[in-house]
Coordinates of C-alpha atoms and ligand atoms in Angstrom, one line a residue:
Chain A
M1 CA 17.4 67.6 -56.3
I2 CA 15.9 64.7 -54.2
Q3 CA 13.7 65.4 -51.2
I4 CA 12.5 62.5 -49.2
S5 CA 10.0 63.5 -46.5
H6 CA 8.5 61.2 -43.9
V7 CA 8.4 58.1 -46.2
S8 CA 7.0 55.0 -44.6
K9 CA 6.5 51.6 -46.3
N10 CA 5.3 48.3 -45.0
Y11 CA 4.8 44.8 -46.2
G12 CA 1.6 43.9 -44.3
S13 CA 2.6 44.2 -40.6
F14 CA 6.3 44.5 -41.4
D15 CA 7.7 48.0 -41.6
V16 CA 10.5 48.3 -44.1
L17 CA 10.8 52.0 -43.9
K18 CA 9.8 54.2 -41.0
D19 CA 9.4 57.9 -41.4
C20 CA 12.5 58.4 -43.5
S21 CA 13.5 62.0 -44.4
T22 CA 16.5 63.4 -46.1
T23 CA 17.5 65.6 -49.0
V24 CA 20.2 65.3 -51.7
S25 CA 21.1 68.7 -53.3
K26 CA 22.5 69.1 -56.7
G27 CA 26.1 67.9 -57.0
E28 CA 26.0 66.2 -53.6
V29 CA 27.2 62.7 -53.0
I30 CA 25.4 60.8 -50.3
V31 CA 26.5 57.4 -49.1
V32 CA 23.8 55.2 -47.5
C33 CA 25.0 52.3 -45.3
G34 CA 23.6 50.0 -42.6
P35 CA 23.2 46.4 -41.8
S36 CA 21.6 43.9 -44.3
G37 CA 17.8 44.1 -44.3
S38 CA 17.8 47.7 -42.8
G39 CA 15.9 49.0 -45.9
K40 CA 18.6 50.6 -47.9
S41 CA 17.7 49.1 -51.2
T42 CA 14.0 49.7 -50.6
L43 CA 14.7 53.4 -49.8
I44 CA 16.8 53.9 -52.9
K45 CA 14.2 52.1 -55.1
C46 CA 11.5 54.4 -53.8
V47 CA 13.4 57.3 -55.2
N48 CA 12.7 56.3 -58.8
G49 CA 9.4 54.6 -58.1
L50 CA 10.6 51.0 -58.5
E51 CA 9.1 50.4 -55.0
P52 CA 5.8 52.0 -54.1
F53 CA 5.5 53.5 -50.6
Q54 CA 2.4 54.1 -48.4
S55 CA 3.0 57.5 -46.9
G56 CA 5.2 60.4 -47.2
E57 CA 6.5 62.2 -50.2
I58 CA 9.5 62.0 -52.5
I59 CA 10.3 64.9 -54.9
V60 CA 12.9 64.3 -57.6
N61 CA 13.7 67.4 -59.6
G62 CA 10.4 69.0 -58.8
T63 CA 8.3 65.8 -59.6
S64 CA 6.5 63.9 -57.0
V65 CA 7.3 60.2 -57.3
G66 CA 4.3 59.0 -55.3
D67 CA 1.8 61.0 -57.3
P68 CA -0.3 58.6 -59.4
K69 CA -0.4 61.3 -62.1
T70 CA 3.4 61.2 -62.5
N71 CA 4.7 59.6 -65.6
L72 CA 7.2 57.4 -63.9
S73 CA 8.9 56.1 -67.1
K74 CA 9.6 59.7 -68.1
L75 CA 11.1 60.5 -64.7
R76 CA 13.2 57.3 -64.6
A77 CA 14.6 58.0 -68.0
H78 CA 16.7 60.7 -66.4
V79 CA 17.4 59.0 -63.1
G80 CA 20.3 56.6 -63.6
M81 CA 20.4 53.4 -61.5
V82 CA 23.1 50.9 -61.1
F83 CA 22.3 47.5 -59.5
Q84 CA 24.3 45.0 -57.4
N85 CA 24.0 42.4 -60.1
F86 CA 24.7 44.7 -63.0
E87 CA 21.6 43.7 -64.9
L88 CA 23.0 44.2 -68.3
F89 CA 20.7 42.6 -71.0
P90 CA 22.5 39.3 -71.7
H91 CA 21.1 38.8 -75.3
M92 CA 22.4 42.2 -76.5
S93 CA 25.9 43.2 -77.4
I94 CA 27.6 45.8 -75.2
T95 CA 26.9 48.4 -77.9
Q96 CA 23.2 47.5 -78.0
N97 CA 23.0 47.6 -74.2
L98 CA 24.3 51.1 -74.4
A99 CA 22.1 52.3 -77.2
I100 CA 18.7 50.6 -76.8
A101 CA 17.2 52.8 -74.2
Q102 CA 18.5 56.0 -75.9
V103 CA 16.6 54.9 -79.0
K104 CA 13.5 53.4 -77.5
V105 CA 13.0 55.8 -74.6
L106 CA 14.7 59.1 -75.7
G107 CA 13.9 58.7 -79.4
R108 CA 17.5 59.3 -80.5
Q109 CA 18.7 58.0 -83.8
Q110 CA 20.5 54.6 -83.8
D111 CA 23.9 55.9 -84.9
E112 CA 23.7 58.9 -82.6
A113 CA 23.0 56.6 -79.7
I114 CA 25.8 54.2 -80.6
D115 CA 28.2 57.1 -80.9
K116 CA 27.2 58.4 -77.5
G117 CA 27.4 54.9 -76.0
L118 CA 30.8 54.2 -77.4
K119 CA 32.2 57.5 -76.1
L120 CA 31.0 56.6 -72.6
L121 CA 32.3 53.1 -73.0
D122 CA 35.7 54.6 -73.8
R123 CA 35.4 56.7 -70.7
V124 CA 35.0 53.6 -68.5
G125 CA 38.0 52.1 -70.3
L126 CA 36.2 49.3 -72.2
K127 CA 36.1 50.6 -75.8
A128 CA 37.7 47.4 -77.0
H129 CA 34.8 45.3 -75.7
A130 CA 32.0 47.0 -77.6
H131 CA 31.1 44.0 -79.8
K132 CA 31.1 41.5 -77.0
F133 CA 28.2 40.2 -75.0
P134 CA 27.8 40.8 -71.2
G135 CA 28.4 37.1 -70.4
Q136 CA 31.9 37.5 -72.0
L137 CA 33.0 40.3 -69.5
S138 CA 34.1 40.1 -65.9
G139 CA 31.9 41.4 -63.2
G140 CA 33.8 44.6 -62.8
Q141 CA 33.7 45.2 -66.5
Q142 CA 30.0 44.5 -66.6
Q143 CA 29.4 47.0 -63.8
R144 CA 31.4 49.7 -65.6
V145 CA 29.2 49.0 -68.7
A146 CA 26.1 49.3 -66.6
I147 CA 27.3 52.7 -65.3
A148 CA 28.0 53.8 -68.9
R149 CA 24.5 52.6 -69.9
A150 CA 23.0 54.8 -67.2
L151 CA 25.1 57.8 -68.1
A152 CA 24.1 57.5 -71.8
M153 CA 20.6 58.7 -70.8
D154 CA 22.1 62.0 -69.5
P155 CA 20.8 61.5 -66.0
I156 CA 20.2 64.3 -63.6
C157 CA 21.3 62.1 -60.7
M158 CA 22.5 58.6 -60.2
L159 CA 21.4 55.9 -57.8
F160 CA 23.7 53.1 -56.8
D161 CA 22.6 50.0 -54.9
E162 CA 25.6 48.2 -53.6
P163 CA 27.4 48.4 -56.9
T164 CA 30.5 46.5 -55.7
S165 CA 29.0 43.9 -53.4
A166 CA 28.8 41.2 -56.0
L167 CA 32.3 41.7 -57.2
D168 CA 35.5 39.8 -56.5
P169 CA 37.8 42.0 -54.4
E170 CA 40.3 42.7 -57.1
M171 CA 37.5 44.3 -59.3
V172 CA 36.0 46.6 -56.7
N173 CA 38.4 49.4 -57.3
E174 CA 37.9 49.6 -61.1
V175 CA 34.3 50.3 -60.4
L176 CA 34.9 52.7 -57.4
D177 CA 37.4 54.6 -59.6
V178 CA 34.7 55.3 -62.2
M179 CA 32.2 56.3 -59.4
T180 CA 34.8 58.6 -57.8
E181 CA 35.5 60.3 -61.1
L182 CA 31.8 60.8 -61.6
A183 CA 31.4 62.3 -58.2
Q184 CA 34.3 64.7 -58.8
E185 CA 32.7 65.9 -62.0
G186 CA 29.7 67.0 -60.0
M187 CA 27.2 64.3 -60.6
T188 CA 24.4 64.1 -57.9
M189 CA 24.7 60.6 -56.4
M190 CA 23.0 58.5 -53.9
C191 CA 25.1 55.4 -53.2
V192 CA 24.2 52.4 -51.1
T193 CA 27.6 51.0 -50.3
H194 CA 29.8 49.7 -47.5
E195 CA 33.0 51.0 -49.2
M196 CA 34.0 53.4 -46.5
G197 CA 37.1 54.4 -48.4
F198 CA 34.9 55.7 -51.2
A199 CA 32.7 57.4 -48.6
K200 CA 35.7 59.2 -47.1
R201 CA 37.0 60.2 -50.4
V202 CA 34.0 61.7 -52.1
A203 CA 30.8 61.7 -50.0
N204 CA 29.4 64.9 -48.7
R205 CA 27.1 63.1 -46.2
V206 CA 26.7 59.6 -44.8
I207 CA 23.3 58.2 -43.9
F208 CA 23.1 55.2 -41.6
M209 CA 20.0 53.1 -41.6
D210 CA 18.8 50.5 -39.1
H211 CA 15.5 48.6 -39.0
G212 CA 13.9 50.9 -41.6
R213 CA 14.9 54.1 -39.9
I214 CA 17.4 56.7 -40.9
V215 CA 19.4 56.7 -37.7
E216 CA 22.2 59.0 -38.7
D217 CA 22.4 61.7 -41.4
D218 CA 25.6 63.5 -41.0
S219 CA 28.5 65.2 -42.9
K220 CA 31.1 62.5 -43.5
E221 CA 33.5 64.2 -41.1
A222 CA 31.0 64.1 -38.3
F223 CA 30.0 60.5 -39.1
F224 CA 33.5 59.0 -39.2
A225 CA 34.8 61.1 -36.3
N226 CA 32.0 60.5 -33.9
P227 CA 28.9 58.5 -34.9
R228 CA 26.2 59.4 -32.5
S229 CA 24.3 56.1 -32.3
E230 CA 25.6 53.0 -30.7
R231 CA 24.4 50.9 -33.7
A232 CA 26.4 53.0 -36.1
Q233 CA 29.5 52.8 -33.9
Q234 CA 29.2 49.0 -33.8
F235 CA 28.6 48.8 -37.5
L236 CA 31.6 51.0 -38.3
A237 CA 33.8 49.1 -36.0
K238 CA 32.8 45.8 -37.7
I239 CA 33.2 46.9 -41.3
L240 CA 36.3 49.0 -40.8
H241 CA 38.1 46.1 -39.2
H242 CA 37.5 43.9 -42.2
Chain B
M1 CA 0.1 -15.3 -90.7
N2 CA -0.1 -15.0 -94.4
Y3 CA -0.4 -11.4 -95.1
Q4 CA -0.1 -10.3 -98.7
W5 CA 2.3 -7.4 -98.7
N6 CA 1.7 -5.1 -101.6
W7 CA 3.7 -1.9 -101.6
S8 CA 2.7 -1.1 -105.1
I9 CA -0.8 -0.3 -103.8
F10 CA 0.3 3.3 -103.3
L11 CA 0.8 3.7 -107.0
Q12 CA -2.6 2.4 -108.0
P13 CA -5.4 4.7 -108.7
T14 CA -7.9 5.0 -105.9
A15 CA -11.3 3.3 -106.0
V16 CA -12.8 6.7 -106.5
G17 CA -10.4 7.3 -109.3
D18 CA -9.3 10.8 -108.3
T19 CA -5.6 10.1 -107.8
T20 CA -3.4 7.3 -106.5
Y21 CA -3.4 6.1 -102.9
L22 CA -0.1 7.8 -102.5
G23 CA -1.9 11.0 -103.6
W24 CA -4.3 10.4 -100.7
M25 CA -1.4 10.1 -98.3
F26 CA 0.2 13.3 -99.5
A27 CA -3.2 15.1 -99.3
G28 CA -3.4 13.9 -95.7
L29 CA 0.1 15.0 -95.0
Q30 CA -0.5 18.4 -96.5
M31 CA -3.7 18.8 -94.4
T32 CA -1.8 17.8 -91.2
L33 CA 1.0 20.2 -91.9
M34 CA -1.3 23.1 -92.8
L35 CA -3.5 22.6 -89.8
S36 CA -0.7 22.1 -87.4
L37 CA 1.4 25.1 -88.7
C38 CA -1.6 27.5 -88.7
A39 CA -2.6 26.4 -85.2
W40 CA 1.0 26.6 -84.0
V41 CA 1.5 30.2 -85.2
L42 CA -1.8 31.2 -83.4
A43 CA -0.8 29.2 -80.3
L44 CA 2.6 30.9 -80.1
L45 CA 1.1 34.4 -80.4
L46 CA -1.8 33.7 -78.0
G47 CA 0.5 31.8 -75.6
A48 CA 3.0 34.7 -75.5
V49 CA 0.2 37.2 -74.7
V50 CA -1.4 35.0 -72.0
G51 CA 1.9 33.9 -70.6
V52 CA 2.9 37.6 -70.2
L53 CA -0.4 38.5 -68.7
R54 CA 0.1 35.8 -66.0
T55 CA 3.2 37.7 -64.8
V56 CA 1.9 41.3 -64.8
P57 CA 1.2 43.1 -61.5
N58 CA -2.4 43.8 -62.5
K59 CA -4.4 41.2 -60.5
V60 CA -7.5 41.2 -62.8
L61 CA -5.4 40.6 -65.9
S62 CA -3.3 37.9 -64.3
G63 CA -6.4 36.2 -62.9
L64 CA -8.1 36.1 -66.3
A65 CA -5.0 34.7 -67.8
T66 CA -4.8 32.0 -65.2
A67 CA -8.5 31.1 -65.8
Y68 CA -7.8 30.9 -69.5
V69 CA -4.9 28.5 -69.0
E70 CA -6.8 26.3 -66.6
L71 CA -9.8 26.1 -68.8
F72 CA -8.0 25.1 -72.0
R73 CA -5.4 22.9 -70.4
N74 CA -7.8 20.8 -68.3
I75 CA -10.6 20.0 -70.7
P76 CA -9.7 16.9 -72.8
L77 CA -8.7 17.9 -76.3
L78 CA -11.4 15.7 -77.9
V79 CA -14.2 17.4 -75.8
Q80 CA -12.9 20.8 -76.8
L81 CA -12.9 19.7 -80.5
F82 CA -16.6 18.6 -80.3
I83 CA -17.5 21.9 -78.5
W84 CA -15.9 24.0 -81.3
Y85 CA -17.3 21.9 -84.1
F86 CA -20.8 21.0 -82.9
V87 CA -21.7 23.5 -80.1
M88 CA -20.0 26.8 -80.9
P89 CA -21.8 27.4 -84.2
E90 CA -25.1 27.2 -82.2
L91 CA -23.9 29.6 -79.5
V92 CA -22.5 32.4 -81.7
P93 CA -24.8 35.1 -83.2
Q94 CA -27.0 33.4 -85.7
S95 CA -25.7 35.2 -88.8
L96 CA -22.2 34.1 -87.9
G97 CA -23.3 30.5 -87.2
D98 CA -25.2 30.4 -90.5
A99 CA -22.3 31.7 -92.4
Y100 CA -20.2 29.0 -90.9
K101 CA -22.6 26.3 -91.6
Q102 CA -23.0 27.4 -95.2
S103 CA -19.3 27.4 -95.9
H104 CA -17.5 24.4 -97.5
P105 CA -17.6 21.4 -95.1
V106 CA -13.9 21.0 -95.3
L107 CA -13.4 24.6 -94.3
Q108 CA -15.8 24.1 -91.4
Q109 CA -13.8 21.1 -90.2
F110 CA -10.5 23.0 -90.7
L111 CA -11.5 26.1 -88.9
A112 CA -12.9 24.2 -85.9
A113 CA -9.8 22.0 -85.8
M114 CA -7.4 24.9 -86.1
V115 CA -9.1 27.0 -83.4
C116 CA -9.3 24.0 -81.1
L117 CA -5.7 23.0 -81.5
A118 CA -4.5 26.6 -81.3
L119 CA -6.3 27.4 -78.0
F120 CA -5.4 24.1 -76.4
T121 CA -1.8 24.5 -77.3
S122 CA -1.7 28.2 -76.4
A123 CA -2.5 27.4 -72.8
R124 CA 0.5 25.1 -72.7
V125 CA 2.7 27.6 -74.4
A126 CA 1.5 30.3 -72.0
E127 CA 2.7 28.1 -69.1
Q128 CA 6.1 27.8 -70.6
V129 CA 6.3 31.5 -71.3
R130 CA 5.3 32.3 -67.8
S131 CA 7.9 30.0 -66.3
G132 CA 10.6 31.4 -68.7
I133 CA 9.8 34.9 -67.6
N134 CA 9.8 33.9 -63.9
S135 CA 13.1 32.2 -64.2
L136 CA 14.9 35.4 -65.3
P137 CA 16.6 37.4 -62.5
K138 CA 14.2 39.8 -60.9
G139 CA 16.6 42.7 -61.4
Q140 CA 16.2 42.5 -65.2
K141 CA 12.7 44.0 -65.0
N142 CA 13.8 46.7 -62.7
A143 CA 16.8 47.5 -64.8
G144 CA 14.5 48.0 -67.8
L145 CA 12.1 50.1 -65.9
A146 CA 15.0 52.2 -64.4
L147 CA 16.1 53.1 -67.9
G148 CA 12.7 54.6 -68.6
F149 CA 11.1 51.7 -70.5
T150 CA 7.4 51.3 -70.1
L151 CA 6.3 47.8 -68.8
P152 CA 5.3 46.7 -72.3
Q153 CA 8.7 47.8 -73.6
V154 CA 10.4 45.9 -70.8
Y155 CA 8.6 42.7 -71.9
R156 CA 9.3 43.3 -75.5
H157 CA 13.0 44.2 -75.3
V158 CA 14.2 42.7 -72.1
L159 CA 12.2 39.8 -70.7
L160 CA 10.7 38.0 -73.7
P161 CA 13.8 37.7 -75.8
M162 CA 15.6 35.9 -73.0
A163 CA 12.5 34.0 -71.8
F164 CA 11.9 32.5 -75.3
R165 CA 15.6 31.5 -75.5
L166 CA 15.3 29.7 -72.2
I167 CA 12.1 27.8 -73.1
M168 CA 13.2 26.6 -76.6
P169 CA 13.4 22.9 -75.5
P170 CA 9.9 22.7 -74.0
L171 CA 8.5 24.8 -76.9
T172 CA 10.0 22.3 -79.3
S173 CA 8.1 19.5 -77.6
E174 CA 4.9 21.5 -77.7
F175 CA 5.5 22.1 -81.4
L176 CA 5.9 18.3 -81.9
N177 CA 2.7 17.7 -79.8
I178 CA 0.6 19.8 -82.0
F179 CA 1.3 17.5 -85.0
K180 CA 0.4 14.4 -82.9
N181 CA -2.7 16.1 -81.4
S182 CA -3.9 17.1 -84.9
A183 CA -4.7 13.4 -85.5
V184 CA -7.7 13.9 -83.1
C185 CA -9.3 16.0 -85.7
S186 CA -10.0 13.0 -87.8
T187 CA -12.9 12.5 -85.4
I188 CA -14.8 15.3 -87.0
G189 CA -14.1 14.0 -90.4
L190 CA -11.1 16.1 -91.4
L191 CA -9.0 14.1 -93.8
E192 CA -5.6 14.7 -92.3
L193 CA -2.8 12.1 -92.3
A194 CA -4.2 9.6 -89.8
A195 CA -7.7 9.8 -91.4
Q196 CA -6.3 9.2 -94.9
G197 CA -4.4 6.2 -93.5
R198 CA -7.6 4.7 -92.1
Q199 CA -9.4 5.5 -95.4
L200 CA -6.7 3.6 -97.3
V201 CA -7.3 0.6 -95.1
D202 CA -11.0 0.7 -95.8
Y203 CA -10.5 0.8 -99.5
T204 CA -7.6 -1.5 -100.0
A205 CA -7.5 -3.9 -97.0
Q206 CA -3.7 -3.3 -96.8
P207 CA -3.5 -2.0 -93.2
Y208 CA 0.2 -2.7 -92.6
E209 CA 1.4 -0.7 -95.6
S210 CA -1.0 2.1 -94.8
F211 CA 0.0 2.5 -91.1
I212 CA 3.7 2.0 -91.8
A213 CA 3.4 4.9 -94.3
V214 CA 1.5 7.1 -91.8
T215 CA 4.1 6.3 -89.1
I216 CA 7.0 7.2 -91.4
A217 CA 5.3 10.5 -92.3
Y218 CA 4.9 11.4 -88.6
V219 CA 8.5 10.4 -87.8
A220 CA 9.6 12.5 -90.7
I221 CA 7.7 15.5 -89.4
N222 CA 9.4 14.9 -86.0
V223 CA 12.8 14.8 -87.5
V224 CA 12.4 17.9 -89.5
V225 CA 10.9 19.9 -86.7
M226 CA 13.6 18.9 -84.2
T227 CA 16.3 19.7 -86.7
L228 CA 14.9 23.1 -87.5
M229 CA 14.3 23.9 -83.8
K230 CA 17.9 22.9 -83.0
K231 CA 19.2 25.1 -85.8
L232 CA 17.1 28.0 -84.5
E233 CA 18.3 27.4 -80.9
D234 CA 21.9 27.5 -82.1
K235 CA 21.3 30.6 -84.1
V236 CA 19.8 32.6 -81.2
R237 CA 22.2 31.3 -78.6
V238 CA 23.6 34.1 -76.5
P239 CA 27.4 34.4 -76.5
G240 CA 28.9 33.8 -73.0
Y241 CA 25.6 32.6 -71.6
M242 CA 24.6 29.1 -70.7
G243 CA 27.4 27.3 -72.5
G244 CA 27.0 29.5 -75.5
K245 CA 30.1 30.6 -77.4
Ligands
ADP1 N1 8.6 41.8 -51.2 C1 8.9 41.8 -49.9 N2 8.0 41.3 -49.0 C2 8.3 41.3 -47.7 N3 9.4 41.7 -47.2 C3 10.3 42.3 -48.0 C4 10.1 42.3 -49.4 N4 11.2 42.9 -50.0 C5 12.0 43.2 -49.0 N5 11.5 42.8 -47.8 C6 12.2 43.0 -46.5 O1 12.4 44.3 -46.3 C7 13.6 44.5 -45.6 C8 14.5 45.5 -46.2 O2 15.0 45.0 -47.4 P1 16.1 45.8 -48.2 O3 15.6 47.2 -48.5 O4 16.5 45.0 -49.4 O5 17.3 45.9 -47.2 P2 18.9 46.2 -47.5 O6 19.0 46.6 -48.9 O7 19.2 47.2 -46.5 O8 19.6 44.9 -47.2 C9 14.3 43.2 -45.4 O9 14.1 42.7 -44.1 C10 13.5 42.3 -46.4 O10 13.4 41.0 -45.9
MG2 MG1 20.1 45.8 -50.5

């Protein structure tokens, strides 16, 4: 589904990504972790072309992301993305947030889009909030709406960039529960997160990044039982103790 | 000081006999309103486009937009007005210049004044639009793109609706400025409010009444604009955002 091969990216003399390669097969859930500034967000944004990269290749569902001839909007319409800061559109009601891209990008009818959006809103347990605006919801609720908004586009895979990092601790689980359910239904997912409980529950593989490199790319069993690199060991020790 | 106040002057027929002096005042007010409103609509449209271009990734486009803003913001309004009125008709293709010079003199003054005010103000609006867009969280653009919106769609549906809400207060003051700046256009002979005030002084030797009336008219415009903009601001306020309900 997603093939990342030898991707490198720099900002001037600073290498953000160094020769990163990995693949995500259909139905797989990959967790990406690593210290802050290690390039996790950059890597995941390269997958849907939000960040350009200088060398290497990324193929998503048969389409090369780096190819200048690729219609990125078309590709992104079917690659869901969830951000750390939710990024709902504050001036639109929850219903409009869910419907607008379906209408403007996929060309669906307004009522069809609203129907679909409300069904997904129900699924994330927020049906009663349809008429509200993002600013009137808690962070956890906003993030669940953001997931529903991405799902409304019938994505072939979902990218998550630290979806729970901006949340108060008591709201983390409501978002992780939605993600877990999604994973169990067979959604292909690439998740940047430090929630190791989530990784243990649903991940197929765990990728550990450090200084722009993919240092570990292991099945979760191997990763948690015995991380090979010292950096990953230190990192795990640190976050598992917290 | 023994000044002879004479408020009834406004009801007297003018020396030319076309209407009353109050009629002149209203004609001036009408001209000021028409000129300023036309120029404002153009300035908003142009300013939105140029402001957006200043924030796009394409370096050529954003460079051109920056040059536009610097040009129209930094040349004094009066100089710009003279350029539009006296110089431009000579620089454009001759047929266009001739057509302009053969049109009704008032139309000539009005067009030059409108274009001048519109472009001058559009540069200032563009700066507000740019700062509004830049003050939005960076993730908003990415969120729009990630949903499959094209860049123009992101601006249209995601960035501009919020940016315009954020810049309502400075836009209101630009809107007020355009009425004040329109007084400059009396220098090319356009009979707007300030010019009618001066004309009334010339004809009646009642300067105090004249300028008090002009002042009241400008204050009234201010009050109306501020009230309407406040209403609009309340109307588009986003629930749960920035103190909105
Ligand atoms: N526009 C940019 N210009 C220069 N450096 C950047 C830019 N964006 C990100 N970086 C740098 O790239 C590195 C990786 O960033 P990021 O992918 O956000 O890391 P992570 O998500 O793992 O915390 C960081 O050191 C960051 O400072
Ligand atoms: Mg990050």
